Amino acid sequence: ASGAPAAASGAAAPACDGADLKVAVFGGAAATASVAGEIGFTNAGGAPCRLAGYPAVTGVTAGGGRVSAGHLPSTEFGPDVTGVTAVPLAPHATAVAVVTGNDVLGACASGAEPAFRYLVVRPPGGAAGSTVSALLPALGSYLPDCGTISVTPVAPAASVPLQAGAR
C-alpha cells in the first residue's frame, strides 16, 4: 500500500499505487508538429513511496475510440533524463511523465484535428488506472488524436520544464 511507511533500515519505499496516488494532467506546450502535456503523479498519502518506469496511458476520444501510448525515453519537452530510474515521492510531492501527440500526421493530415477527451493512466507497476481529462490547460485545447501518442518514463518534476510554475 502506498501509505505504508518506509522500513527504518533504509530499504526503498514501497511502490506508489492506489488511493494515495493522485493523477492529473497539467501544463501544455506545442512545437512544430508536436503537442505535449504533463501527467502528474502526486503522493497524497502520509508516507514516502516511489515510482519507476513508464505509466500505461490510453487516449480516449469523445466517441470512445482508444489509442495506447508508445514509449519514448525523452521528448523535446522533457524530461531531461538519460534513462528509467526510481523516483522517490515524499508525501505531497509530484513526479511527472510527458505525454505527446502530433497535430499534422495521420488523421490530422487533412487539416482536421480530432482530439482525445480523456486519458486512462495507470502508474508504472500499478494495478489501478485513473481517468483524467486530456485538456492541456496551458494551451486551452485537448491532446490531439492524429493516430499516435507517446509517453516518457516518470521523472522528477524538476526535470520537465513545460510549466514549472503550474504544478
XYZ file of C-alpha atoms in Angstrom:
167
model
C 0.000 0.000 0.000
C 1.269 3.459 -0.813
C 0.522 4.656 2.715
C 2.897 2.136 4.324
C 5.961 3.706 5.940
C 9.402 3.011 4.538
C 11.403 0.489 6.518
C 13.677 2.006 9.154
C 16.645 0.091 7.734
C 16.741 2.442 4.733
C 15.063 -0.003 2.350
C 13.372 1.525 -0.676
C 9.926 2.973 -0.133
C 7.055 0.881 -1.483
C 5.726 1.491 -4.973
C 3.116 4.249 -5.236
C -0.343 2.986 -6.163
C -3.936 3.124 -5.067
C -5.994 5.834 -3.419
C -2.937 7.692 -2.089
C -1.672 8.439 -5.612
C -3.445 11.308 -7.375
C -3.128 11.662 -11.155
C -3.739 14.865 -13.137
C -2.834 16.408 -16.491
C -1.429 19.927 -16.464
C 0.754 22.275 -18.452
C 0.884 22.063 -22.196
C 3.290 23.096 -24.919
C 3.453 22.956 -28.684
C 6.261 22.897 -31.229
C 6.449 22.047 -34.915
C 4.032 19.133 -35.380
C 4.069 18.176 -31.670
C 1.883 18.865 -28.664
C 2.701 17.820 -25.107
C 1.333 17.876 -21.594
C 2.484 16.660 -18.222
C 0.890 13.816 -16.337
C 1.466 14.472 -12.659
C 1.574 11.722 -10.045
C 1.195 13.208 -6.558
C 1.716 11.247 -3.361
C -1.388 12.213 -1.363
C -0.521 9.752 1.405
C 1.333 10.302 4.629
C 4.351 8.108 3.866
C 7.011 8.078 1.127
C 6.576 5.883 -1.930
C 8.363 5.536 -5.270
C 7.605 5.288 -8.986
C 9.836 3.753 -11.643
C 9.193 3.191 -15.334
C 6.583 4.094 -17.898
C 2.959 4.694 -16.994
C 0.365 2.939 -19.157
C -1.562 5.675 -20.972
C -4.551 5.280 -23.282
C -6.154 8.213 -25.088
C -9.957 8.057 -25.320
C -11.926 10.092 -27.873
C -15.403 11.561 -27.337
C -16.755 8.649 -29.401
C -14.972 6.046 -27.272
C -12.078 5.311 -29.642
C -8.882 4.302 -27.864
C -5.187 4.655 -28.690
C -2.450 3.264 -26.421
C 0.666 5.390 -25.964
C 4.029 4.143 -27.117
C 7.168 4.721 -25.056
C 9.781 7.428 -25.619
C 12.766 7.894 -23.281
C 12.564 11.687 -23.670
C 10.983 14.350 -25.869
C 11.817 17.886 -26.904
C 9.567 18.885 -23.992
C 11.453 16.759 -21.428
C 12.130 15.023 -19.199
C 15.817 15.776 -19.066
C 16.890 12.262 -18.035
C 19.156 9.598 -19.501
C 17.156 6.523 -18.516
C 14.478 4.995 -16.360
C 15.160 5.461 -12.663
C 13.203 5.182 -9.438
C 11.653 8.487 -8.374
C 11.107 8.769 -4.615
C 7.988 10.711 -3.640
C 7.689 12.253 -0.211
C 4.141 12.996 0.947
C 2.601 15.710 -1.296
C 5.486 15.522 -3.808
C 4.822 15.143 -7.542
C 6.607 13.198 -10.274
C 5.754 13.647 -13.955
C 5.681 11.883 -17.294
C 5.317 13.772 -20.569
C 2.593 12.677 -22.980
C 2.959 13.820 -26.591
C 0.922 13.713 -29.749
C 1.395 15.114 -33.212
C -1.013 17.544 -34.784
C -0.292 17.127 -38.509
C 0.096 13.418 -39.358
C -2.325 10.510 -39.702
C -5.936 11.558 -39.142
C -4.842 15.226 -38.986
C -3.156 15.304 -42.407
C -6.435 16.567 -43.912
C -6.389 19.598 -41.626
C -8.969 18.196 -39.219
C -7.761 17.800 -35.663
C -9.659 15.169 -33.707
C -8.851 15.118 -30.011
C -8.708 12.835 -27.022
C -11.178 13.847 -24.324
C -9.755 11.607 -21.622
C -6.612 9.719 -20.735
C -6.708 6.470 -18.799
C -3.479 6.458 -16.803
C -2.043 3.560 -14.820
C 1.113 4.353 -12.836
C 4.211 2.250 -13.522
C 3.666 -1.153 -11.923
C 0.252 -0.071 -10.632
C -2.852 -2.147 -10.807
C -5.448 0.619 -10.810
C -5.939 3.225 -13.508
C -7.319 6.758 -13.265
C -9.387 8.501 -15.921
C -8.410 12.167 -16.263
C -9.232 14.960 -18.695
C -6.929 15.229 -21.720
C -7.290 19.022 -21.658
C -3.918 20.775 -21.733
C -4.662 23.868 -19.631
C -1.752 25.996 -20.867
C -2.937 25.534 -24.466
C -6.681 25.597 -23.860
C -7.091 22.536 -26.067
C -7.173 18.772 -25.813
C -4.332 16.416 -26.725
C -4.743 15.765 -30.465
C -5.674 12.319 -31.750
C -3.774 12.105 -35.013
C -3.108 8.382 -34.771
C -0.263 8.116 -32.267
C 0.640 9.301 -28.798
C 3.725 8.628 -26.696
C 4.676 8.829 -23.035
C 8.009 9.175 -21.267
C 9.054 7.398 -18.083
C 8.143 9.027 -14.797
C 10.789 11.557 -13.753
C 11.312 14.144 -11.023
C 9.091 17.171 -11.664
C 12.137 19.453 -11.900
C 13.351 17.552 -14.987
C 10.383 18.741 -17.068
C 10.384 22.458 -17.893
C 6.928 22.707 -19.562
C 5.053 24.604 -16.893
C 7.334 24.615 -13.860
C 5.161 27.166 -12.073
C 1.857 25.401 -12.828
C 2.278 22.408 -10.564
